[in-house]
Amino acid sequence: MNPAVIELRNGVYWVGVKDWARRTFDGLIPLPHGTSYNAYVVRGSAKTALVDTVNPGFEGELLAKVGVVVDPAELDYVVMNHAEPDHAGAIPAVLAAAPRAKLVLTAKGAEMVVRYYPVPRERMQIVQDGEEVDLGGRTLRFIDAPFLHWPETMFTYAVEDKVLFPCDFFGAHTAAGVYADEVADLPLRAQMYFGEIMMPFRKAGERALKKLAGLPLELIAPSHGPLWRQPERILSLYRRWTAGETRPKVVVGYVSMWGSTERLVRVAAEALLGQGIEIAVHELSHVDVGDLAGDLVDARAIVLGAPTVLGALHPAALHAAHLVRTLRPPLRYAAVLSSYGWGGGALRQAGEILGPTGIEVVGAVEVHGAPDADAEAQVGALAAELAAKVRGSR
Ligand code: FEO
C-alpha cells in the first residue's frame, strides 16, 4: 500500500488514518460512516513534530505515513493534545521508533498518560498554557483547553501557518472527505458529534472559544473528520452550541408496548405540528444515540413517552432519560406521557431522573390501559401549553 499523505501547507502534512469499518465508539455511539484519527507532521528547518497519534491497531500505518515525510527516528516532538487511546494509543510505538523525541503534554496529561501507556517520565516535556516550541521558522504554541472532553486536553497552534490542531474539539465522526466543504452532511455530523462528546462540557467549550478569539485561523484541523478551511463555518456553529442556543424544536422520544403510549405520543406530535413547532421523533427501542444527541443540541423541549414495565420506566426510555441527564442538553421544558396495565411507576421514575436537570416538567398524562377521548384531550391541552412555552422562550 502506498500510504496517503496530504500536504496541507508547505511543511505541514496530514498523516492520519481512516477507519472506514468502525461502527461503534465507547460501546455506545454508532458510527455509520466510520471515523478518522487525524495526525499531523509539522516540519521546521531544524526540528519536526508529530501532532497526535492514532487508535491502537494502526501504529504501522501511522509510522509508514510519517516515514513518507520524515524518518520517524528523526522526530523531535510527539505532541499529545489528549490522552484518550484513539489519539494517544500509538504513542508507545511512535516513541519506540523515535528514540530522541519528547512527548509534549500538559501537566494533567502527564498524570493521565501513564494510566494507559508505559511512558517514562524522562521522555515527557510538560508545557504550560501559551508555551511555544521553535521548530526553525515554524512555531508550535500550546493552548490549555481542559475538559474538552477530558481534564488534560489542550490545543496546538501552528503560529506562522495559522493552523489549529484542537484534537476532539470541532471534530466529526466520519471517514469521508479531507476538507469540510467536500462533505455535504458535515454540519449535521458535527452537530451529532458535539451532542455525543462535547455537550456536557459546554462551559469549557465557551472558555476555549474565548481563548481562540482574535487568533488568526486559516485552517482548523481536528483529530476526527474533515478539516475546516473556512474556520468560521464551524466556529459560528460552536459559538451557538456551547452557548446553549435553542430553536423552537421539540424532541419526541417514545417507546410503546401495546400502542397506548404511542397513541398519546401521536396526539402530542400532531398537536405540536399543528402549532407550527418543529419535532424530531425518535422511537427509543431502536434509537441511534448519535441522532438523538444531535437533536438534543438545539432542541428547546422534550416529550418523553414511556410505559410502566414492572413498576418502572420501560428500559429503553430509562436509557434515553439517563442520556438526557448526563449529556446535559440545553432543554428548557419536558412533558411525560405514559400508560400502565395494573400499576404505575414510570412517571415517578421519570420525575426522579429529570428532576435534578433543571428542566421544567410542564405536565404529564398517564393512562390506565388504552387512552380514551378524555386522555387524548388532556394530551392535546398539554401539547398546546408546551408549544406556547417553546414559542415564547429562547
Ligand atoms: Fe477522539 Fe476523546 O478522543
mmCIF file of C-alpha atoms and ligand atoms in Angstrom:
data_model
loop_
_atom_site.group_PDB
_atom_site.id
_atom_site.type_symbol
_atom_site.label_atom_id
_atom_site.label_comp_id
_atom_site.label_asym_id
_atom_site.label_seq_id
_atom_site.Cartn_x
_atom_site.Cartn_y
_atom_site.Cartn_z
ATOM 1 C CA MET A 1 0.000 0.000 0.000
ATOM 2 C CA ASN A 2 1.202 3.483 -0.810
ATOM 3 C CA PRO A 3 0.366 5.465 2.295
ATOM 4 C CA ALA A 4 -1.625 8.618 1.543
ATOM 5 C CA VAL A 5 -0.050 11.741 2.965
ATOM 6 C CA ILE A 6 -1.634 15.111 2.302
ATOM 7 C CA GLU A 7 0.406 18.292 2.294
ATOM 8 C CA LEU A 8 -1.813 20.912 3.929
ATOM 9 C CA ARG A 9 0.785 23.652 3.870
ATOM 10 C CA ASN A 10 4.391 23.636 2.807
ATOM 11 C CA GLY A 11 5.849 21.517 5.648
ATOM 12 C CA VAL A 12 2.517 20.621 7.303
ATOM 13 C CA TYR A 13 1.154 17.173 6.494
ATOM 14 C CA TRP A 14 -1.882 15.056 7.344
ATOM 15 C CA VAL A 15 -0.612 11.585 8.232
ATOM 16 C CA GLY A 16 -3.820 10.254 9.775
ATOM 17 C CA VAL A 17 -5.775 7.066 9.355
ATOM 18 C CA LYS A 18 -9.283 6.494 8.007
ATOM 19 C CA ASP A 19 -11.176 3.823 9.951
ATOM 20 C CA TRP A 20 -13.901 3.108 7.392
ATOM 21 C CA ALA A 21 -15.107 -0.049 9.116
ATOM 22 C CA ARG A 22 -15.507 1.118 12.714
ATOM 23 C CA ARG A 23 -19.146 1.011 13.710
ATOM 24 C CA THR A 24 -19.265 1.960 17.393
ATOM 25 C CA PHE A 25 -17.443 4.275 19.736
ATOM 26 C CA ASP A 26 -17.263 3.868 23.506
ATOM 27 C CA GLY A 27 -19.553 0.858 23.137
ATOM 28 C CA LEU A 28 -22.315 3.445 22.836
ATOM 29 C CA ILE A 29 -22.196 5.688 19.787
ATOM 30 C CA PRO A 30 -22.979 4.261 16.341
ATOM 31 C CA LEU A 31 -20.529 5.276 13.614
ATOM 32 C CA PRO A 32 -22.463 4.676 10.384
ATOM 33 C CA HIS A 33 -19.767 6.466 8.371
ATOM 34 C CA GLY A 34 -16.737 5.217 10.314
ATOM 35 C CA THR A 35 -14.316 7.788 11.653
ATOM 36 C CA SER A 36 -10.794 9.080 11.201
ATOM 37 C CA TYR A 37 -7.861 9.545 13.562
ATOM 38 C CA ASN A 38 -6.097 12.580 12.178
ATOM 39 C CA ALA A 39 -2.445 13.115 12.968
ATOM 40 C CA TYR A 40 -0.115 15.739 11.560
ATOM 41 C CA VAL A 41 3.570 16.243 10.888
ATOM 42 C CA VAL A 42 4.890 19.785 11.187
ATOM 43 C CA ARG A 43 8.425 20.324 9.854
ATOM 44 C CA GLY A 44 10.599 23.300 10.622
ATOM 45 C CA SER A 45 14.074 23.930 9.274
ATOM 46 C CA ALA A 46 15.595 22.460 12.452
ATOM 47 C CA LYS A 47 13.040 20.206 14.100
ATOM 48 C CA THR A 48 9.984 18.096 13.333
ATOM 49 C CA ALA A 49 6.874 17.382 15.387
ATOM 50 C CA LEU A 50 4.119 14.809 15.155
ATOM 51 C CA VAL A 51 0.835 16.190 16.476
ATOM 52 C CA ASP A 52 -1.322 13.413 17.962
ATOM 53 C CA THR A 53 -1.231 9.744 17.007
ATOM 54 C CA VAL A 54 -3.905 7.164 16.183
ATOM 55 C CA ASN A 55 -6.062 4.392 17.550
ATOM 56 C CA PRO A 56 -4.353 1.166 18.684
ATOM 57 C CA GLY A 57 -4.044 -1.221 15.749
ATOM 58 C CA PHE A 58 -2.999 1.474 13.276
ATOM 59 C CA GLU A 59 0.524 2.102 14.599
ATOM 60 C CA GLY A 60 2.166 0.619 11.485
ATOM 61 C CA GLU A 61 0.052 2.675 9.115
ATOM 62 C CA LEU A 62 0.830 5.865 11.027
ATOM 63 C CA LEU A 63 4.563 5.220 11.072
ATOM 64 C CA ALA A 64 4.530 4.390 7.355
ATOM 65 C CA LYS A 65 2.848 7.725 6.650
ATOM 66 C CA VAL A 66 5.204 9.657 8.894
ATOM 67 C CA GLY A 67 8.020 7.893 7.029
ATOM 68 C CA VAL A 68 6.878 9.423 3.733
ATOM 69 C CA VAL A 69 7.691 12.843 5.174
ATOM 70 C CA VAL A 70 10.500 12.179 7.637
ATOM 71 C CA ASP A 71 12.317 9.198 9.095
ATOM 72 C CA PRO A 72 10.396 8.592 12.360
ATOM 73 C CA ALA A 73 13.750 8.296 14.114
ATOM 74 C CA GLU A 74 14.271 11.995 13.354
ATOM 75 C CA LEU A 75 11.116 13.187 15.113
ATOM 76 C CA ASP A 76 11.942 15.691 17.837
ATOM 77 C CA TYR A 77 8.496 16.043 19.387
ATOM 78 C CA VAL A 78 5.334 13.993 19.678
ATOM 79 C CA VAL A 79 2.505 16.262 20.818
ATOM 80 C CA MET A 80 -0.236 14.684 22.904
ATOM 81 C CA ASN A 81 -3.229 17.001 22.845
ATOM 82 C CA HIS A 82 -5.402 14.363 24.515
ATOM 83 C CA ALA A 83 -4.684 11.070 26.287
ATOM 84 C CA GLU A 84 -7.678 9.082 25.021
ATOM 85 C CA PRO A 85 -6.489 5.964 23.190
ATOM 86 C CA ASP A 86 -7.962 6.899 19.796
ATOM 87 C CA HIS A 87 -5.333 9.659 19.610
ATOM 88 C CA ALA A 88 -2.686 8.547 22.076
ATOM 89 C CA GLY A 89 -2.828 4.778 21.605
ATOM 90 C CA ALA A 90 0.108 4.728 19.196
ATOM 91 C CA ILE A 91 2.369 6.805 21.455
ATOM 92 C CA PRO A 92 4.390 3.814 22.740
ATOM 93 C CA ALA A 93 5.059 2.635 19.176
ATOM 94 C CA VAL A 94 5.975 6.129 17.993
ATOM 95 C CA LEU A 95 8.280 6.803 20.946
ATOM 96 C CA ALA A 96 9.988 3.457 20.313
ATOM 97 C CA ALA A 97 10.539 4.433 16.668
ATOM 98 C CA ALA A 98 11.615 7.960 17.603
ATOM 99 C CA PRO A 99 14.179 7.471 20.366
ATOM 100 C CA ARG A 100 15.086 11.145 20.738
ATOM 101 C CA ALA A 101 11.548 12.532 20.593
ATOM 102 C CA LYS A 102 9.997 14.193 23.623
ATOM 103 C CA LEU A 103 6.323 13.689 24.396
ATOM 104 C CA VAL A 104 4.821 17.182 24.724
ATOM 105 C CA LEU A 105 1.809 17.310 27.004
ATOM 106 C CA THR A 106 0.060 19.197 29.788
ATOM 107 C CA ALA A 107 0.799 18.531 33.456
ATOM 108 C CA LYS A 108 -2.562 16.803 33.720
ATOM 109 C CA GLY A 109 -1.713 14.856 30.574
ATOM 110 C CA ALA A 110 1.454 13.622 32.265
ATOM 111 C CA GLU A 111 -0.655 12.267 35.121
ATOM 112 C CA MET A 112 -3.113 10.611 32.796
ATOM 113 C CA VAL A 113 -0.881 9.177 30.115
ATOM 114 C CA VAL A 114 0.833 6.761 32.481
ATOM 115 C CA ARG A 115 -2.549 5.273 33.403
ATOM 116 C CA TYR A 116 -2.767 3.997 29.852
ATOM 117 C CA TYR A 117 0.731 3.656 28.403
ATOM 118 C CA PRO A 118 4.231 2.927 29.648
ATOM 119 C CA VAL A 119 5.809 6.341 29.012
ATOM 120 C CA PRO A 120 8.969 7.063 31.020
ATOM 121 C CA ARG A 121 8.925 10.387 32.824
ATOM 122 C CA GLU A 122 12.190 11.458 31.183
ATOM 123 C CA ARG A 123 10.536 11.266 27.757
ATOM 124 C CA MET A 124 7.902 13.853 28.763
ATOM 125 C CA GLN A 125 8.095 17.604 28.197
ATOM 126 C CA ILE A 126 5.328 19.285 30.176
ATOM 127 C CA VAL A 127 4.141 22.585 28.683
ATOM 128 C CA GLN A 128 2.241 25.483 30.208
ATOM 129 C CA ASP A 129 -0.574 27.458 28.630
ATOM 130 C CA GLY A 130 0.853 29.644 25.858
ATOM 131 C CA GLU A 131 4.265 27.974 25.837
ATOM 132 C CA GLU A 132 5.898 27.608 22.430
ATOM 133 C CA VAL A 133 8.499 25.396 20.793
ATOM 134 C CA ASP A 134 10.563 26.633 17.883
ATOM 135 C CA LEU A 135 10.949 24.145 15.044
ATOM 136 C CA GLY A 136 13.056 26.550 12.978
ATOM 137 C CA GLY A 137 10.973 29.100 11.108
ATOM 138 C CA ARG A 138 7.886 27.425 12.482
ATOM 139 C CA THR A 139 6.439 27.749 15.938
ATOM 140 C CA LEU A 140 4.041 25.480 17.797
ATOM 141 C CA ARG A 141 2.068 27.148 20.594
ATOM 142 C CA PHE A 142 0.211 25.077 23.172
ATOM 143 C CA ILE A 143 -3.124 26.318 24.443
ATOM 144 C CA ASP A 144 -4.679 24.846 27.577
ATOM 145 C CA ALA A 145 -8.238 23.773 26.812
ATOM 146 C CA PRO A 146 -9.190 21.459 29.662
ATOM 147 C CA PHE A 147 -12.293 19.271 29.762
ATOM 148 C CA LEU A 148 -12.761 19.060 26.012
ATOM 149 C CA HIS A 149 -13.635 16.446 26.851
ATOM 150 C CA TRP A 150 -11.080 15.027 29.334
ATOM 151 C CA PRO A 151 -9.281 17.023 32.024
ATOM 152 C CA GLU A 152 -5.910 17.086 30.252
ATOM 153 C CA THR A 153 -6.909 18.367 26.808
ATOM 154 C CA MET A 154 -5.021 21.138 25.021
ATOM 155 C CA PHE A 155 -4.851 22.626 21.526
ATOM 156 C CA THR A 156 -1.738 23.057 19.402
ATOM 157 C CA TYR A 157 -1.432 26.107 17.156
ATOM 158 C CA ALA A 158 0.996 26.419 14.266
ATOM 159 C CA VAL A 159 1.649 30.134 14.584
ATOM 160 C CA GLU A 160 3.096 31.061 11.172
ATOM 161 C CA ASP A 161 0.701 28.764 9.296
ATOM 162 C CA LYS A 162 -2.381 29.882 11.290
ATOM 163 C CA VAL A 163 -3.393 26.226 11.646
ATOM 164 C CA LEU A 164 -5.131 24.971 14.781
ATOM 165 C CA PHE A 165 -4.917 21.338 15.891
ATOM 166 C CA PRO A 166 -7.699 21.107 18.512
ATOM 167 C CA CYS A 167 -7.909 17.296 18.699
ATOM 168 C CA ASP A 168 -11.522 16.284 19.505
ATOM 169 C CA PHE A 169 -12.940 19.827 19.564
ATOM 170 C CA PHE A 170 -14.540 20.782 16.204
ATOM 171 C CA GLY A 171 -14.431 17.117 15.139
ATOM 172 C CA ALA A 172 -16.940 14.807 13.487
ATOM 173 C CA HIS A 173 -17.210 11.059 13.278
ATOM 174 C CA THR A 174 -16.931 10.297 9.587
ATOM 175 C CA ALA A 175 -14.187 8.798 7.466
ATOM 176 C CA ALA A 176 -15.399 10.765 4.438
ATOM 177 C CA GLY A 177 -13.510 13.572 2.771
ATOM 178 C CA VAL A 178 -10.433 15.589 3.583
ATOM 179 C CA TYR A 179 -11.920 19.072 3.781
ATOM 180 C CA ALA A 180 -15.239 20.020 5.339
ATOM 181 C CA ASP A 181 -16.511 21.705 2.196
ATOM 182 C CA GLU A 182 -16.282 18.362 0.373
ATOM 183 C CA VAL A 183 -18.717 16.577 2.715
ATOM 184 C CA ALA A 184 -22.309 17.706 2.239
ATOM 185 C CA ASP A 185 -23.726 16.464 5.546
ATOM 186 C CA LEU A 186 -20.769 17.505 7.680
ATOM 187 C CA PRO A 187 -22.571 20.212 9.703
ATOM 188 C CA LEU A 188 -25.092 17.542 10.736
ATOM 189 C CA ARG A 189 -22.298 15.048 11.576
ATOM 190 C CA ALA A 190 -20.515 17.757 13.551
ATOM 191 C CA GLN A 191 -23.716 18.534 15.472
ATOM 192 C CA MET A 192 -24.205 14.864 16.334
ATOM 193 C CA TYR A 193 -20.592 14.633 17.468
ATOM 194 C CA PHE A 194 -20.959 17.778 19.569
ATOM 195 C CA GLY A 195 -24.042 16.274 21.206
ATOM 196 C CA GLU A 196 -22.312 12.970 21.903
ATOM 197 C CA ILE A 197 -18.946 14.273 23.101
ATOM 198 C CA MET A 198 -18.865 17.986 23.872
ATOM 199 C CA MET A 199 -22.375 18.913 25.058
ATOM 200 C CA PRO A 200 -21.724 18.037 28.718
ATOM 201 C CA PHE A 201 -18.746 20.430 28.595
ATOM 202 C CA ARG A 202 -20.399 23.490 27.064
ATOM 203 C CA LYS A 203 -18.904 25.901 29.621
ATOM 204 C CA ALA A 204 -15.393 24.569 28.966
ATOM 205 C CA GLY A 205 -16.118 24.962 25.260
ATOM 206 C CA GLU A 206 -17.153 28.590 25.712
ATOM 207 C CA ARG A 207 -13.943 29.278 27.631
ATOM 208 C CA ALA A 208 -11.877 27.698 24.863
ATOM 209 C CA LEU A 209 -13.658 29.723 22.170
ATOM 210 C CA LYS A 210 -12.906 32.923 24.104
ATOM 211 C CA LYS A 211 -9.222 31.968 24.137
ATOM 212 C CA LEU A 212 -9.310 31.436 20.385
ATOM 213 C CA ALA A 213 -10.991 34.798 19.703
ATOM 214 C CA GLY A 214 -8.548 37.060 17.924
ATOM 215 C CA LEU A 215 -6.227 34.209 16.958
ATOM 216 C CA PRO A 216 -5.657 34.261 13.191
ATOM 217 C CA LEU A 217 -7.024 30.984 11.825
ATOM 218 C CA GLU A 218 -6.835 29.752 8.270
ATOM 219 C CA LEU A 219 -7.338 26.045 8.918
ATOM 220 C CA ILE A 220 -8.870 24.065 11.782
ATOM 221 C CA ALA A 221 -7.529 20.534 11.673
ATOM 222 C CA PRO A 222 -9.289 18.362 14.272
ATOM 223 C CA SER A 223 -8.476 14.751 15.013
ATOM 224 C CA HIS A 224 -11.762 13.297 13.768
ATOM 225 C CA GLY A 225 -13.359 14.017 10.416
ATOM 226 C CA PRO A 226 -12.619 16.581 7.728
ATOM 227 C CA LEU A 227 -10.614 19.791 8.118
ATOM 228 C CA TRP A 228 -12.234 23.211 8.163
ATOM 229 C CA ARG A 229 -10.504 25.527 5.681
ATOM 230 C CA GLN A 230 -13.268 28.075 6.266
ATOM 231 C CA PRO A 231 -12.897 28.117 10.056
ATOM 232 C CA GLU A 232 -15.778 30.496 10.646
ATOM 233 C CA ARG A 233 -18.208 27.789 9.489
ATOM 234 C CA ILE A 234 -17.504 25.580 12.480
ATOM 235 C CA LEU A 235 -16.635 28.429 14.865
ATOM 236 C CA SER A 236 -20.060 30.011 14.386
ATOM 237 C CA LEU A 237 -21.784 26.674 14.990
ATOM 238 C CA TYR A 238 -19.733 26.025 18.117
ATOM 239 C CA ARG A 239 -20.477 29.520 19.457
ATOM 240 C CA ARG A 240 -24.200 28.711 19.242
ATOM 241 C CA TRP A 241 -23.925 25.176 20.554
ATOM 242 C CA THR A 242 -21.669 25.968 23.510
ATOM 243 C CA ALA A 243 -23.904 28.931 24.421
ATOM 244 C CA GLY A 244 -26.878 26.542 24.531
ATOM 245 C CA GLU A 245 -28.868 28.434 21.893
ATOM 246 C CA THR A 246 -32.074 26.534 21.193
ATOM 247 C CA ARG A 247 -34.680 26.625 18.462
ATOM 248 C CA PRO A 248 -38.469 26.176 18.728
ATOM 249 C CA LYS A 249 -37.980 22.453 18.339
ATOM 250 C CA VAL A 250 -39.200 19.516 20.426
ATOM 251 C CA VAL A 251 -37.538 16.127 20.649
ATOM 252 C CA VAL A 252 -40.169 13.411 20.970
ATOM 253 C CA GLY A 253 -38.678 10.188 22.336
ATOM 254 C CA TYR A 254 -41.001 7.302 22.946
ATOM 255 C CA VAL A 255 -41.334 3.577 23.279
ATOM 256 C CA SER A 256 -44.589 1.639 23.376
ATOM 257 C CA MET A 257 -45.555 -1.970 24.109
ATOM 258 C CA TRP A 258 -49.196 -2.291 23.047
ATOM 259 C CA GLY A 259 -49.777 1.040 21.384
ATOM 260 C CA SER A 260 -51.257 3.042 24.276
ATOM 261 C CA THR A 261 -48.205 5.229 24.886
ATOM 262 C CA GLU A 262 -47.693 5.552 21.147
ATOM 263 C CA ARG A 263 -51.270 6.798 20.803
ATOM 264 C CA LEU A 264 -50.605 9.523 23.382
ATOM 265 C CA VAL A 265 -47.362 10.461 21.635
ATOM 266 C CA ARG A 266 -49.059 10.672 18.254
ATOM 267 C CA VAL A 267 -51.688 13.021 19.640
ATOM 268 C CA ALA A 268 -48.954 15.208 21.138
ATOM 269 C CA ALA A 269 -46.850 15.143 17.978
ATOM 270 C CA GLU A 270 -49.792 16.109 15.752
ATOM 271 C CA ALA A 271 -50.740 18.897 18.127
ATOM 272 C CA LEU A 272 -47.204 20.283 18.149
ATOM 273 C CA LEU A 273 -47.012 20.107 14.370
ATOM 274 C CA GLY A 274 -50.365 21.856 14.164
ATOM 275 C CA GLN A 275 -48.944 24.635 16.322
ATOM 276 C CA GLY A 276 -46.058 25.082 13.892
ATOM 277 C CA ILE A 277 -43.458 23.522 16.173
ATOM 278 C CA GLU A 278 -40.623 21.501 14.633
ATOM 279 C CA ILE A 279 -40.466 17.994 16.059
ATOM 280 C CA ALA A 280 -37.733 15.344 15.931
ATOM 281 C CA VAL A 281 -39.237 11.944 16.722
ATOM 282 C CA HIS A 282 -37.160 9.017 17.979
ATOM 283 C CA GLU A 283 -38.568 5.545 18.643
ATOM 284 C CA LEU A 284 -36.387 4.629 21.576
ATOM 285 C CA SER A 285 -36.148 0.846 21.267
ATOM 286 C CA HIS A 286 -34.136 1.384 18.062
ATOM 287 C CA VAL A 287 -32.724 4.812 18.716
ATOM 288 C CA ASP A 288 -29.391 5.863 17.246
ATOM 289 C CA VAL A 289 -27.715 7.602 20.180
ATOM 290 C CA GLY A 290 -25.911 9.948 17.785
ATOM 291 C CA ASP A 291 -29.162 11.032 16.110
ATOM 292 C CA LEU A 292 -30.766 11.648 19.484
ATOM 293 C CA ALA A 293 -27.736 13.508 20.865
ATOM 294 C CA GLY A 294 -27.550 15.664 17.738
ATOM 295 C CA ASP A 295 -31.197 16.655 18.059
ATOM 296 C CA LEU A 296 -30.730 17.500 21.725
ATOM 297 C CA VAL A 297 -28.033 20.073 20.893
ATOM 298 C CA ASP A 298 -30.546 22.755 19.878
ATOM 299 C CA ALA A 299 -33.978 21.472 20.969
ATOM 300 C CA ARG A 300 -35.945 23.546 23.452
ATOM 301 C CA ALA A 301 -38.138 20.787 24.868
ATOM 302 C CA ILE A 302 -38.590 17.051 25.064
ATOM 303 C CA VAL A 303 -41.657 14.845 25.174
ATOM 304 C CA LEU A 304 -40.850 11.511 26.785
ATOM 305 C CA GLY A 305 -43.340 8.734 26.071
ATOM 306 C CA ALA A 306 -42.781 5.651 28.208
ATOM 307 C CA PRO A 307 -44.973 2.908 29.625
ATOM 308 C CA THR A 308 -44.536 1.334 33.021
ATOM 309 C CA VAL A 309 -42.793 -2.045 32.912
ATOM 310 C CA LEU A 310 -42.618 -3.991 36.163
ATOM 311 C CA GLY A 311 -43.130 -0.878 38.258
ATOM 312 C CA ALA A 312 -40.559 1.271 36.447
ATOM 313 C CA LEU A 313 -39.810 3.154 33.233
ATOM 314 C CA HIS A 314 -39.532 0.982 30.148
ATOM 315 C CA PRO A 315 -35.761 0.248 29.919
ATOM 316 C CA ALA A 316 -35.424 1.935 26.512
ATOM 317 C CA ALA A 317 -36.916 5.125 27.933
ATOM 318 C CA LEU A 318 -34.763 4.782 31.042
ATOM 319 C CA HIS A 319 -31.689 4.729 28.807
ATOM 320 C CA ALA A 320 -32.835 7.829 26.933
ATOM 321 C CA ALA A 321 -33.746 9.694 30.123
ATOM 322 C CA HIS A 322 -30.353 8.853 31.569
ATOM 323 C CA LEU A 323 -28.673 10.180 28.405
ATOM 324 C CA VAL A 324 -30.632 13.421 28.727
ATOM 325 C CA ARG A 325 -29.437 13.823 32.291
ATOM 326 C CA THR A 326 -25.787 13.020 31.584
ATOM 327 C CA LEU A 327 -25.382 14.798 28.223
ATOM 328 C CA ARG A 328 -26.824 17.973 29.800
ATOM 329 C CA PRO A 329 -28.540 19.421 26.731
ATOM 330 C CA PRO A 330 -29.933 22.962 26.908
ATOM 331 C CA LEU A 331 -33.547 21.711 27.078
ATOM 332 C CA ARG A 332 -35.887 24.104 28.901
ATOM 333 C CA TYR A 333 -39.100 22.071 29.100
ATOM 334 C CA ALA A 334 -40.357 18.493 29.233
ATOM 335 C CA ALA A 335 -43.638 16.627 29.169
ATOM 336 C CA VAL A 336 -44.121 12.965 30.042
ATOM 337 C CA LEU A 337 -46.722 10.638 28.557
ATOM 338 C CA SER A 338 -47.256 7.188 29.991
ATOM 339 C CA SER A 339 -49.550 4.178 30.233
ATOM 340 C CA TYR A 340 -49.723 1.197 32.538
ATOM 341 C CA GLY A 341 -51.587 -2.090 32.796
ATOM 342 C CA TRP A 342 -52.111 -2.600 36.522
ATOM 343 C CA GLY A 343 -49.686 -0.400 38.442
ATOM 344 C CA GLY A 344 -47.719 2.765 37.635
ATOM 345 C CA GLY A 345 -44.134 3.712 38.333
ATOM 346 C CA ALA A 346 -42.870 5.202 35.082
ATOM 347 C CA LEU A 347 -43.955 8.762 35.894
ATOM 348 C CA ARG A 348 -42.336 8.650 39.316
ATOM 349 C CA GLN A 349 -39.058 7.403 37.888
ATOM 350 C CA ALA A 350 -39.095 9.923 35.024
ATOM 351 C CA GLY A 351 -39.523 12.679 37.621
ATOM 352 C CA GLU A 352 -36.626 11.324 39.674
ATOM 353 C CA ILE A 353 -34.318 11.342 36.643
ATOM 354 C CA LEU A 354 -35.383 14.657 35.126
ATOM 355 C CA GLY A 355 -35.817 16.462 38.461
ATOM 356 C CA PRO A 356 -32.125 17.281 39.062
ATOM 357 C CA THR A 357 -31.628 18.523 35.487
ATOM 358 C CA GLY A 358 -33.384 21.840 35.985
ATOM 359 C CA ILE A 359 -35.643 21.095 33.010
ATOM 360 C CA GLU A 360 -39.170 22.324 33.789
ATOM 361 C CA VAL A 361 -41.626 19.426 33.570
ATOM 362 C CA VAL A 362 -44.641 21.247 32.166
ATOM 363 C CA GLY A 363 -47.005 18.347 32.745
ATOM 364 C CA ALA A 364 -47.678 14.648 32.438
ATOM 365 C CA VAL A 365 -50.530 12.463 31.272
ATOM 366 C CA GLU A 366 -50.798 8.867 32.422
ATOM 367 C CA VAL A 367 -53.498 6.422 31.347
ATOM 368 C CA HIS A 368 -54.598 3.083 32.743
ATOM 369 C CA GLY A 369 -54.810 0.863 29.674
ATOM 370 C CA ALA A 370 -55.750 2.375 26.326
ATOM 371 C CA PRO A 371 -56.297 6.141 26.107
ATOM 372 C CA ASP A 372 -59.875 7.413 25.771
ATOM 373 C CA ALA A 373 -61.083 10.689 24.296
ATOM 374 C CA ASP A 374 -60.671 12.439 27.633
ATOM 375 C CA ALA A 375 -57.000 11.367 27.867
ATOM 376 C CA GLU A 376 -56.381 12.497 24.301
ATOM 377 C CA ALA A 377 -57.903 15.868 25.103
ATOM 378 C CA GLN A 378 -55.562 16.167 28.109
ATOM 379 C CA VAL A 379 -52.594 15.408 25.875
ATOM 380 C CA GLY A 380 -53.769 17.980 23.339
ATOM 381 C CA ALA A 381 -54.007 20.609 26.049
ATOM 382 C CA LEU A 382 -50.572 19.694 27.417
ATOM 383 C CA ALA A 383 -49.062 19.893 23.933
ATOM 384 C CA ALA A 384 -50.634 23.326 23.412
ATOM 385 C CA GLU A 385 -49.178 24.504 26.723
ATOM 386 C CA LEU A 386 -45.764 23.116 25.778
ATOM 387 C CA ALA A 387 -45.938 24.747 22.331
ATOM 388 C CA ALA A 388 -46.712 28.118 23.901
ATOM 389 C CA LYS A 389 -43.716 27.831 26.216
ATOM 390 C CA VAL A 390 -41.436 26.676 23.390
ATOM 391 C CA ARG A 391 -42.519 29.559 21.170
ATOM 392 C CA GLY A 392 -42.301 32.104 23.949
ATOM 393 C CA SER A 393 -38.766 31.399 25.152
ATOM 394 C CA ARG A 394 -35.291 31.267 23.730
HETATM 395 FE FE1 FEO B 1 -11.341 11.251 19.969
HETATM 396 FE FE2 FEO B 1 -11.649 11.919 23.214
HETATM 397 O O1 FEO B 1 -10.989 11.034 21.750
#
